[in-house]
Coordinates of N, CA and C in Angstrom, one line a residue:
X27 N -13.3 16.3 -5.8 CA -14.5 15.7 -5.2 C -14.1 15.1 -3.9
X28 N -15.0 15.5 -2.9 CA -14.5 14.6 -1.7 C -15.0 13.1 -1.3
X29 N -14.3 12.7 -1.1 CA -14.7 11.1 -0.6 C -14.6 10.8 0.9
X30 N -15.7 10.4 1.6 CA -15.6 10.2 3.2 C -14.9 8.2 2.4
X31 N -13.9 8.0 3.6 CA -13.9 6.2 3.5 C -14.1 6.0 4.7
X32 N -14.8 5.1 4.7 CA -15.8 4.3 6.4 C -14.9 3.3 6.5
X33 N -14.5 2.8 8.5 CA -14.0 2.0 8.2 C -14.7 1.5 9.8
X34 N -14.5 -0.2 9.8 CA -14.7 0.0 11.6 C -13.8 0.2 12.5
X35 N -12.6 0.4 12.2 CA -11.7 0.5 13.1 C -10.7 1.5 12.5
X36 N -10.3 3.0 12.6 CA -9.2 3.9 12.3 C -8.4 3.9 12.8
X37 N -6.9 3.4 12.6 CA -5.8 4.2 12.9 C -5.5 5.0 12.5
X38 N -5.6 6.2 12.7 CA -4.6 7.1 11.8 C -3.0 7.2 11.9
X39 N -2.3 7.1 13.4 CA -1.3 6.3 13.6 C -1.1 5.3 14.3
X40 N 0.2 4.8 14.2 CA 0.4 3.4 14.9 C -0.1 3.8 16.3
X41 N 0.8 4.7 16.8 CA 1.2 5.1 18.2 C -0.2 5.6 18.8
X42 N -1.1 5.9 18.3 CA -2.0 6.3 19.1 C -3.6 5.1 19.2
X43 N -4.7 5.5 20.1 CA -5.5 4.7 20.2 C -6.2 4.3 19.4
X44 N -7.0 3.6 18.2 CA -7.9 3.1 17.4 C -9.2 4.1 17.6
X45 N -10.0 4.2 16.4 CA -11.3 4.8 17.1 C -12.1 3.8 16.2
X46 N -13.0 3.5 16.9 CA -14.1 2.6 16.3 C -14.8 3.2 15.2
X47 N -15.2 2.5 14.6 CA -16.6 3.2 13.4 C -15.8 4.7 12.8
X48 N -15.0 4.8 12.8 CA -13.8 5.8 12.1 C -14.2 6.0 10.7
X49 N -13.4 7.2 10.3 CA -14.0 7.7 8.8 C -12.5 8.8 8.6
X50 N -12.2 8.9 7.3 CA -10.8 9.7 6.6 C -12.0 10.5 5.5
X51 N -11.8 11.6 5.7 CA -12.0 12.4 4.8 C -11.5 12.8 4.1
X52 N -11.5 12.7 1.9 CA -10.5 12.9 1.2 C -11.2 14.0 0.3
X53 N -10.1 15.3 0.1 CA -10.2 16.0 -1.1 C -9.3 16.2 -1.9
X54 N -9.6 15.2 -3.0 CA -7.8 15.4 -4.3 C -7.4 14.6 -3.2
X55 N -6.1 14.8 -3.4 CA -5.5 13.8 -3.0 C -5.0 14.5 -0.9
X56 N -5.8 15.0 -0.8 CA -5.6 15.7 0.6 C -6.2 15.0 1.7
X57 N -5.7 14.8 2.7 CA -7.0 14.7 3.9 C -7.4 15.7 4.4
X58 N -8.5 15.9 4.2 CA -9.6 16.8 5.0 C -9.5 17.1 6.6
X59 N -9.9 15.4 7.0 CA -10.4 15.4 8.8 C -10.3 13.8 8.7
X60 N -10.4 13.7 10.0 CA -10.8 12.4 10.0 C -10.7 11.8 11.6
X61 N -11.3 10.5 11.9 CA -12.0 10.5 13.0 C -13.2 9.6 13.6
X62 N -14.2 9.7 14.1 CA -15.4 8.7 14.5 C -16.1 9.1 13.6
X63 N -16.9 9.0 12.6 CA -17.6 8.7 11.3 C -18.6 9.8 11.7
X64 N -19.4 9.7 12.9 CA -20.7 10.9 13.0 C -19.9 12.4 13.2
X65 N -18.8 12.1 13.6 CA -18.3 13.1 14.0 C -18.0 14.6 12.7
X66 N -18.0 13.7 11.7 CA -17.3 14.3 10.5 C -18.8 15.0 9.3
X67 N -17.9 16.0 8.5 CA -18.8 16.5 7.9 C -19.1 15.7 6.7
X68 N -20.3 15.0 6.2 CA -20.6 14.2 5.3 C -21.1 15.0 4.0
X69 N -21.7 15.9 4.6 CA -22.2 16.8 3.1 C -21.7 17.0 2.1
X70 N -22.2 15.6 0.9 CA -21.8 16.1 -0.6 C -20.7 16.0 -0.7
X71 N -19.9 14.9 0.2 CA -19.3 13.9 0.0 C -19.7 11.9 -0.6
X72 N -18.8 11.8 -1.4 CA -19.2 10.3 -1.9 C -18.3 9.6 -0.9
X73 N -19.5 8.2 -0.2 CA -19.1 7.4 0.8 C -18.6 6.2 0.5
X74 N -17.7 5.8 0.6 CA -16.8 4.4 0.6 C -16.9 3.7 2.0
X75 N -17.5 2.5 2.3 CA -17.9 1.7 3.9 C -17.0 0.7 3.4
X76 N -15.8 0.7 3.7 CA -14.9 -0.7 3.9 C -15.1 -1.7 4.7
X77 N -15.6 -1.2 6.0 CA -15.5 -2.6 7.1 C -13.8 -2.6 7.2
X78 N -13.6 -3.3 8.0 CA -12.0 -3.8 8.8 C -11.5 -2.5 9.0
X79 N -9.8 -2.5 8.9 CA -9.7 -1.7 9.7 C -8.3 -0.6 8.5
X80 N -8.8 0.6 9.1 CA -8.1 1.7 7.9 C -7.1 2.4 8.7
X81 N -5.2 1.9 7.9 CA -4.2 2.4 8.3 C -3.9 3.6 7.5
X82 N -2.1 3.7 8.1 CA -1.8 4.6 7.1 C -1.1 3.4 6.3
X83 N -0.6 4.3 5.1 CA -0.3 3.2 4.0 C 1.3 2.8 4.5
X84 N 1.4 1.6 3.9 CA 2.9 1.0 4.3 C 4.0 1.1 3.5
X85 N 5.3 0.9 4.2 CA 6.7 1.0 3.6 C 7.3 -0.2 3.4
X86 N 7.7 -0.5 2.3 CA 8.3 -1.5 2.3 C 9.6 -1.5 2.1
X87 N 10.3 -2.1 2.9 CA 12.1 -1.7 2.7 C 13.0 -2.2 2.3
X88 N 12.3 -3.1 1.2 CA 12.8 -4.4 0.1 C 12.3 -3.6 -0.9
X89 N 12.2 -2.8 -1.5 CA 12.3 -2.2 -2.6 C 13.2 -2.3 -3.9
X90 N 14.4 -2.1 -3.4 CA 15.5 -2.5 -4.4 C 15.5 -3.2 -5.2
X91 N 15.3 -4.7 -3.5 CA 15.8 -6.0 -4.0 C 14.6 -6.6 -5.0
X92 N 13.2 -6.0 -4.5 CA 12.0 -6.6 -5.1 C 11.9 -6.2 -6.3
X93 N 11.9 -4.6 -6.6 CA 12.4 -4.2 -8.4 C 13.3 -4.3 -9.0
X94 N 14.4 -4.4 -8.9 CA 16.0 -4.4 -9.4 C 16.6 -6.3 -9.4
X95 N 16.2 -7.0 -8.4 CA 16.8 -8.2 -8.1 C 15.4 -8.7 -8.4
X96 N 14.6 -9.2 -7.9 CA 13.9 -10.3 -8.1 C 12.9 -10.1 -8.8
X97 N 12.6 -10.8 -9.8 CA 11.6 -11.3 -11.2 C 10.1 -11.8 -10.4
X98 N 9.0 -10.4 -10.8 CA 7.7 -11.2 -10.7 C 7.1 -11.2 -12.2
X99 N 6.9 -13.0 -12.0 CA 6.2 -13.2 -13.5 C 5.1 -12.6 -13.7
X100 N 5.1 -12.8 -15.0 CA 3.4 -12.9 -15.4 C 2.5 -13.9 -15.6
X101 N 1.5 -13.5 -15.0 CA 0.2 -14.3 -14.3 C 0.4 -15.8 -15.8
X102 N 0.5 -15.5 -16.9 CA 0.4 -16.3 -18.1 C 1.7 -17.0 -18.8
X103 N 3.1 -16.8 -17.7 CA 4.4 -17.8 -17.8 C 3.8 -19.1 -16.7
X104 N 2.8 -19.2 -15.6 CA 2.6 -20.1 -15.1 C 3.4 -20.7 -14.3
X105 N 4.4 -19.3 -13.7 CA 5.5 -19.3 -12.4 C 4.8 -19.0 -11.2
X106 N 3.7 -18.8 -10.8 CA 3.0 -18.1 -9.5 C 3.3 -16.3 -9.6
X107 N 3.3 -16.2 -8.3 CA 2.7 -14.6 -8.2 C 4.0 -14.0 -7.3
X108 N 4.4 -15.0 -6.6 CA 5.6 -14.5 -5.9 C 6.8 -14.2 -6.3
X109 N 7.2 -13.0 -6.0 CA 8.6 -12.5 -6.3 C 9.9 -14.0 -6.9
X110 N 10.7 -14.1 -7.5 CA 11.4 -15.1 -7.9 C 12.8 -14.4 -8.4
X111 N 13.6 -15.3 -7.2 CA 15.5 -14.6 -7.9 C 16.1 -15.9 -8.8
X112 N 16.1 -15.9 -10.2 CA 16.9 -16.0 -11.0 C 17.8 -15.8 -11.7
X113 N 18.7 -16.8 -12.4 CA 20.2 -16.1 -12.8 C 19.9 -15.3 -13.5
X114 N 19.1 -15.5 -13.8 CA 19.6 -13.7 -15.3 C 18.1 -13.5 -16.0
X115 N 18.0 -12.1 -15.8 CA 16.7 -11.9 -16.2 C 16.6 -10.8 -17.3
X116 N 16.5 -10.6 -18.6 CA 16.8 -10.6 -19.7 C 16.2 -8.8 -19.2
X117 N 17.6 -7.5 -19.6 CA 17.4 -6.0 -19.9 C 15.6 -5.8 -20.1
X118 N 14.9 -6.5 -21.2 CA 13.5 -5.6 -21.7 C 12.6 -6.1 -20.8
X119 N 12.8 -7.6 -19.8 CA 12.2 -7.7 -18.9 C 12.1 -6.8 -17.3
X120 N 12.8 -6.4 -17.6 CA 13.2 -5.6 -15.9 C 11.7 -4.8 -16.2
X121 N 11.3 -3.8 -16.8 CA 10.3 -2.9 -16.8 C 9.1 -2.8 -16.2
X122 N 8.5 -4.2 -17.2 CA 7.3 -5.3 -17.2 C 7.9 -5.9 -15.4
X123 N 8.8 -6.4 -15.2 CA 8.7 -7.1 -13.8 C 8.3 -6.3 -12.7
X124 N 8.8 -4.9 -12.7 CA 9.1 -4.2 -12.1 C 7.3 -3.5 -11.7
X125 N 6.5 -3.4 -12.9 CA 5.5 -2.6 -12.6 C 4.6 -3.6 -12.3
X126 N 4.8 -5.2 -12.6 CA 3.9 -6.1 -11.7 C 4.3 -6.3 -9.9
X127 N 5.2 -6.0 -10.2 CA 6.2 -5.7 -8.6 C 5.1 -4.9 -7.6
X128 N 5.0 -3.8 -8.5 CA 4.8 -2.5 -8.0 C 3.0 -2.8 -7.6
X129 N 2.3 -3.2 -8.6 CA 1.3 -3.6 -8.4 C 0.5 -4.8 -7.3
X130 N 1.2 -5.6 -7.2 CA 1.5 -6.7 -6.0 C 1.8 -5.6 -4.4
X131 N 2.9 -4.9 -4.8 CA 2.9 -4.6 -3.3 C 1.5 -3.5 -3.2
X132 N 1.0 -2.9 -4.1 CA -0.1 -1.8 -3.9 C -1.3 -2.8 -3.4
X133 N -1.2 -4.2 -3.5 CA -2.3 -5.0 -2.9 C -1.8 -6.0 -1.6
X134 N -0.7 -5.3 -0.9 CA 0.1 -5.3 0.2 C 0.0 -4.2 1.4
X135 N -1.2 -2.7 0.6 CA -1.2 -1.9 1.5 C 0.2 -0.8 1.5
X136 N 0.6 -1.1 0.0 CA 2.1 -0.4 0.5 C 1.9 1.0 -0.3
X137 N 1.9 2.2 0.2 CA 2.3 3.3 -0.7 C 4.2 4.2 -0.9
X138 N 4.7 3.1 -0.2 CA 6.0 3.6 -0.2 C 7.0 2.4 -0.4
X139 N 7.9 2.7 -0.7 CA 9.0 1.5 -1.5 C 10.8 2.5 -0.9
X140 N 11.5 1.7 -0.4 CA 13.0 1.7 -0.1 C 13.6 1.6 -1.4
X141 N 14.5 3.0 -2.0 CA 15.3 2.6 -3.2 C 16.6 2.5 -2.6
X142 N 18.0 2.6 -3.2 CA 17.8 3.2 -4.2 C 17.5 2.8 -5.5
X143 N 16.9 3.0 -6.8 CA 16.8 1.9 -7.9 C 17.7 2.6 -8.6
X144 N 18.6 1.7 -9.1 CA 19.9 2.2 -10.4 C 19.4 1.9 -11.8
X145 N 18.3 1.2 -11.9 CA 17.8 0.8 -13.2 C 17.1 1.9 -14.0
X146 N 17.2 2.3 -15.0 CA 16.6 3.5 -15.7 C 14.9 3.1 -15.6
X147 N 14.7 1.5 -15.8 CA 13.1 0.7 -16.3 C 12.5 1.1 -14.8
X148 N 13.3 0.6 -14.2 CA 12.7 0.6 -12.6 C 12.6 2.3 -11.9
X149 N 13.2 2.6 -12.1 CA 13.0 3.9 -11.6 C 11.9 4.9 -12.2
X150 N 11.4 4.4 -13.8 CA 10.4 5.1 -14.7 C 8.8 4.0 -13.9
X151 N 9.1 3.2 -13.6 CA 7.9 2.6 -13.6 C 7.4 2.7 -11.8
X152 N 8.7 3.0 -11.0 CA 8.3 3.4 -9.6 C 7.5 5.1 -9.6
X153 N 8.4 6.1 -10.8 CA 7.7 7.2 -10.6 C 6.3 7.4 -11.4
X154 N 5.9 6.5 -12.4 CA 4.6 6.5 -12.9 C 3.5 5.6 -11.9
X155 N 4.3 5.1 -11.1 CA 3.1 4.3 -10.4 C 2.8 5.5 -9.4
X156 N 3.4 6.3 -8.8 CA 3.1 6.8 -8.0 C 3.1 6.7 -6.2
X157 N 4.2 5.3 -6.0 CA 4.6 5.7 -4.9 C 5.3 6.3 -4.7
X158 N 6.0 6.3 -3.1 CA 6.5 7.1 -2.6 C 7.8 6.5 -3.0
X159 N 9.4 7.2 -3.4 CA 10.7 6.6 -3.2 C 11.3 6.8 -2.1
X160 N 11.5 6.2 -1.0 CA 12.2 7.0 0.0 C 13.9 6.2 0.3
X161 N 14.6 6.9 1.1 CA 15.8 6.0 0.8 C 15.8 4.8 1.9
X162 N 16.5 4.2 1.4 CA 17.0 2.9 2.4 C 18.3 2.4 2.5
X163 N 18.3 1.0 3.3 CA 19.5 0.3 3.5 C 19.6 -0.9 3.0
X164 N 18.4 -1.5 2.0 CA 18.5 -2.3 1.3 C 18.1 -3.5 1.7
X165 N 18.7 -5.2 1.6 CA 18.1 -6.3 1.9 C 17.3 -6.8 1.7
X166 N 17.4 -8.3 2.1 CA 15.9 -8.8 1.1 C 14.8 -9.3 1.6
X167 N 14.1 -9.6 1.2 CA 12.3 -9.4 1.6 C 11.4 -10.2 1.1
X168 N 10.5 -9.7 1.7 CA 8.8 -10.1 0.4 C 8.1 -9.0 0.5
X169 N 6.9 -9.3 -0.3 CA 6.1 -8.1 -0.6 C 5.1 -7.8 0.3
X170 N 5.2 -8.1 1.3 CA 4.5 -8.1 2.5 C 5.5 -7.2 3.8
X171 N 5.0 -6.0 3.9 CA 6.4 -5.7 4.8 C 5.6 -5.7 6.9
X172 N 4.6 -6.3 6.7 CA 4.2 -6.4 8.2 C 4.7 -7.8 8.2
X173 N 5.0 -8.8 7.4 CA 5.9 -9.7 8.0 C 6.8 -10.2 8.4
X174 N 7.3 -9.3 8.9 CA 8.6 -9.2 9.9 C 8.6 -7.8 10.7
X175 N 7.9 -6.9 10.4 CA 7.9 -6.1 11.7 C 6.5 -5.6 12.1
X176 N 6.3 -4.6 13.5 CA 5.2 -4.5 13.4 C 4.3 -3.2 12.6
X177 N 3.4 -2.9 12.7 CA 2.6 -2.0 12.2 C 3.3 -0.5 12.6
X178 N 3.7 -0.3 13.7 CA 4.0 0.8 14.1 C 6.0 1.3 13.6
X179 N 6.5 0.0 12.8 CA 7.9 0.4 11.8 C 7.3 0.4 10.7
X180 N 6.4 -0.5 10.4 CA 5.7 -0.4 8.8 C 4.9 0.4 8.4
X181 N 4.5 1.4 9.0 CA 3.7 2.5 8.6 C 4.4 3.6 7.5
X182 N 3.9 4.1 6.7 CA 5.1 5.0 6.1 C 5.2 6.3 7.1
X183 N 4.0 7.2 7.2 CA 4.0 8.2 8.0 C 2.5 8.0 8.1
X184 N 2.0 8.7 9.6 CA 0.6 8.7 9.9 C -0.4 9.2 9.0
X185 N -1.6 9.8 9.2 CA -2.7 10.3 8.5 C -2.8 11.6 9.4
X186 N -2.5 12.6 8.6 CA -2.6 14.2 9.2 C -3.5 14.9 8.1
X187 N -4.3 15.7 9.1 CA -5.1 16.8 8.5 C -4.2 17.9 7.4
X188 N -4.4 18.0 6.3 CA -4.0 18.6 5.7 C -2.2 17.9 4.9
X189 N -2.6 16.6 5.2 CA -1.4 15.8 4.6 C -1.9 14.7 3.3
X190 N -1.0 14.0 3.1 CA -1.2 12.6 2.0 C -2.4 12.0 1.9
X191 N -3.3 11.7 1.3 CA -4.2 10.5 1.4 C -4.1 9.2 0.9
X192 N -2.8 8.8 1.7 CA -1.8 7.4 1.8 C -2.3 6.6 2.6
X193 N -3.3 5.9 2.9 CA -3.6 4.4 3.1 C -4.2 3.6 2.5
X194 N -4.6 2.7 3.4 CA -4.8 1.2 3.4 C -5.8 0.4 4.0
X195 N -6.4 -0.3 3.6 CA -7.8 -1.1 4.4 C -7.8 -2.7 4.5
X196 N -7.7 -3.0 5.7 CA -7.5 -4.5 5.9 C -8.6 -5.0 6.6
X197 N -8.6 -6.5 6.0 CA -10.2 -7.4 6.7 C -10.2 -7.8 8.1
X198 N -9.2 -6.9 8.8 CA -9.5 -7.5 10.5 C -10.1 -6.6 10.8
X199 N -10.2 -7.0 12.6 CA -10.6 -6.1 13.1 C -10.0 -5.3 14.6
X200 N -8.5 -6.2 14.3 CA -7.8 -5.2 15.2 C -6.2 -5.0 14.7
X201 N -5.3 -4.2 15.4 CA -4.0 -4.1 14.8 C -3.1 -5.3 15.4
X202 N -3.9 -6.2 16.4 CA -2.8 -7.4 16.7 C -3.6 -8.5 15.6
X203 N -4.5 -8.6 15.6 CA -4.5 -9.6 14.1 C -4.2 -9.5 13.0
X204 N -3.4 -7.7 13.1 CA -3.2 -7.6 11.2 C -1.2 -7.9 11.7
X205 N -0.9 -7.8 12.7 CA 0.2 -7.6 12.8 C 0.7 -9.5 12.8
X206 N -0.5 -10.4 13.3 CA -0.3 -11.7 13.2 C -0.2 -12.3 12.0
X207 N -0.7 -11.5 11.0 CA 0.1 -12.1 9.4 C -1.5 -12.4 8.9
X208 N -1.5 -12.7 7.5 CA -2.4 -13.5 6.7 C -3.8 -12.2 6.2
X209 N -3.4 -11.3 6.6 CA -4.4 -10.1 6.3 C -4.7 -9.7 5.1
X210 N -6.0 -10.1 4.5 CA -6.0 -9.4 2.8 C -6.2 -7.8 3.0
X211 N -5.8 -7.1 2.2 CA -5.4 -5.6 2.0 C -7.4 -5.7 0.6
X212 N -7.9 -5.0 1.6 CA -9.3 -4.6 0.5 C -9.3 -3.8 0.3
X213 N -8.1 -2.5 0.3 CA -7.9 -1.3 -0.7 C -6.6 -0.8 -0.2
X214 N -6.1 -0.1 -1.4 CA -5.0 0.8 -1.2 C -5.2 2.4 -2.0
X215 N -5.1 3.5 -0.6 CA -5.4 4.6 -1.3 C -3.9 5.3 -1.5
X216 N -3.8 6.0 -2.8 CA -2.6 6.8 -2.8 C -2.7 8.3 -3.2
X217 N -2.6 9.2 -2.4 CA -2.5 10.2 -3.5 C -4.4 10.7 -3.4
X218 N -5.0 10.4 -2.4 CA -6.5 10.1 -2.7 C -6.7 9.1 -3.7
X219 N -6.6 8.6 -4.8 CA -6.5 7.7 -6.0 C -7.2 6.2 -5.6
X220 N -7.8 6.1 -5.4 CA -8.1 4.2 -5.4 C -7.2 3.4 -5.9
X221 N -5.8 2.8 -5.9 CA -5.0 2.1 -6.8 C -5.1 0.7 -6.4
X222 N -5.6 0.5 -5.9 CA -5.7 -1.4 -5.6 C -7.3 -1.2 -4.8
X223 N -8.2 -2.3 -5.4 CA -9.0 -2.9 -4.9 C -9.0 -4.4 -4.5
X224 N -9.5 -5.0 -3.3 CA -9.5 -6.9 -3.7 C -11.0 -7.0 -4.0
X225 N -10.9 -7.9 -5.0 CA -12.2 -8.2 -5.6 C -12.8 -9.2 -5.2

């Protein structure tokens, strides 16, 4: 089924210019086209109108340290929501940490994660989520990876015709206010797939 997503502001990559009133055309998990919103073919496609502004999806390059090293609780231990390094975090929890990990950063805009992961838990719950594994150099982080660099290192790869339907939709309305910090992420697409909404 194809889905047009509306956004007011497109990048499809970092490096090139914004187009206003922009639109990503998805089939399966493909992009179609994409582009100024009249420009595109609407026919008997289902429309998604996000408002703000629609990237490609992001890379986070604390991957490792975020699934392998640091412990995200559950909402019901009444630790918060943020990543936490403890001395020792008990074998059957790694799994469970790992795919709240995973889920946190999918509401970060991220479709890609830095491994490598040596953990058998971690490695099963990165390939069922369905990001991307790509390699890295490690170090540590938060689950936010436009917080320390800009948009144009944090992108995983652009939005091509006939490529991934890997992004991301944020409540601003330009790329120097998403790159200023504090941006809620109101969707993450993977795969074409809807995997994070903010509600």
């Amino acid at each position: 089924m194809r889905t047009l997503h509306r956004a007011a502001l497109l990048l499809s990559d970092p490096t090139a210019p914004p187009v206003p009133d922009g639109a990503v055309l998805v089939d399966g998990g493909t992009v179609l086209a994409f582009g100024p919103y009249a420009a595109l073919d609407r026919e008997g496609a289902r429309e998604r109108d996000w408002g703000g502004l629609l990237t490609p999806g992001l890379l986070n390059p604390y991957g490792a340290w975020l699934l392998e090293t640091a412990y995200h609780p559950d909402p019901r231990e009444g630790l918060g929501s943020e990543p936490l390094e403890l001395p020792e975090v008990a074998p059957e929890r790694r799994g469970p940490s790992a795919r709240l990990g995973l889920q946190r950063l999918l509401a970060h805009g991220v479709t890609a994660v830095a491994g490598p992961f040596a953990l058998p838990a971690v490695r099963t719950a990165v390939a069922r989520s369905g990001l991307h594994a790509v390699p890295g150099d490690g170090g540590r982080g938060g689950l936010d990876p436009l917080t320390d660099r800009p948009l144009a290192r944090a992108a995983h790869r652009p939005l091509t015709a006939g490529g991934a339907a890997d992004f991301a939709v944020f409540d601003v309305s330009s790329v120097t206010e998403l790159e200023r910090g504090g941006a809620a992420c109101l969707a993450t697409v993977l795969g074409g797939r809807l995997l994070y909404r903010r509600r």
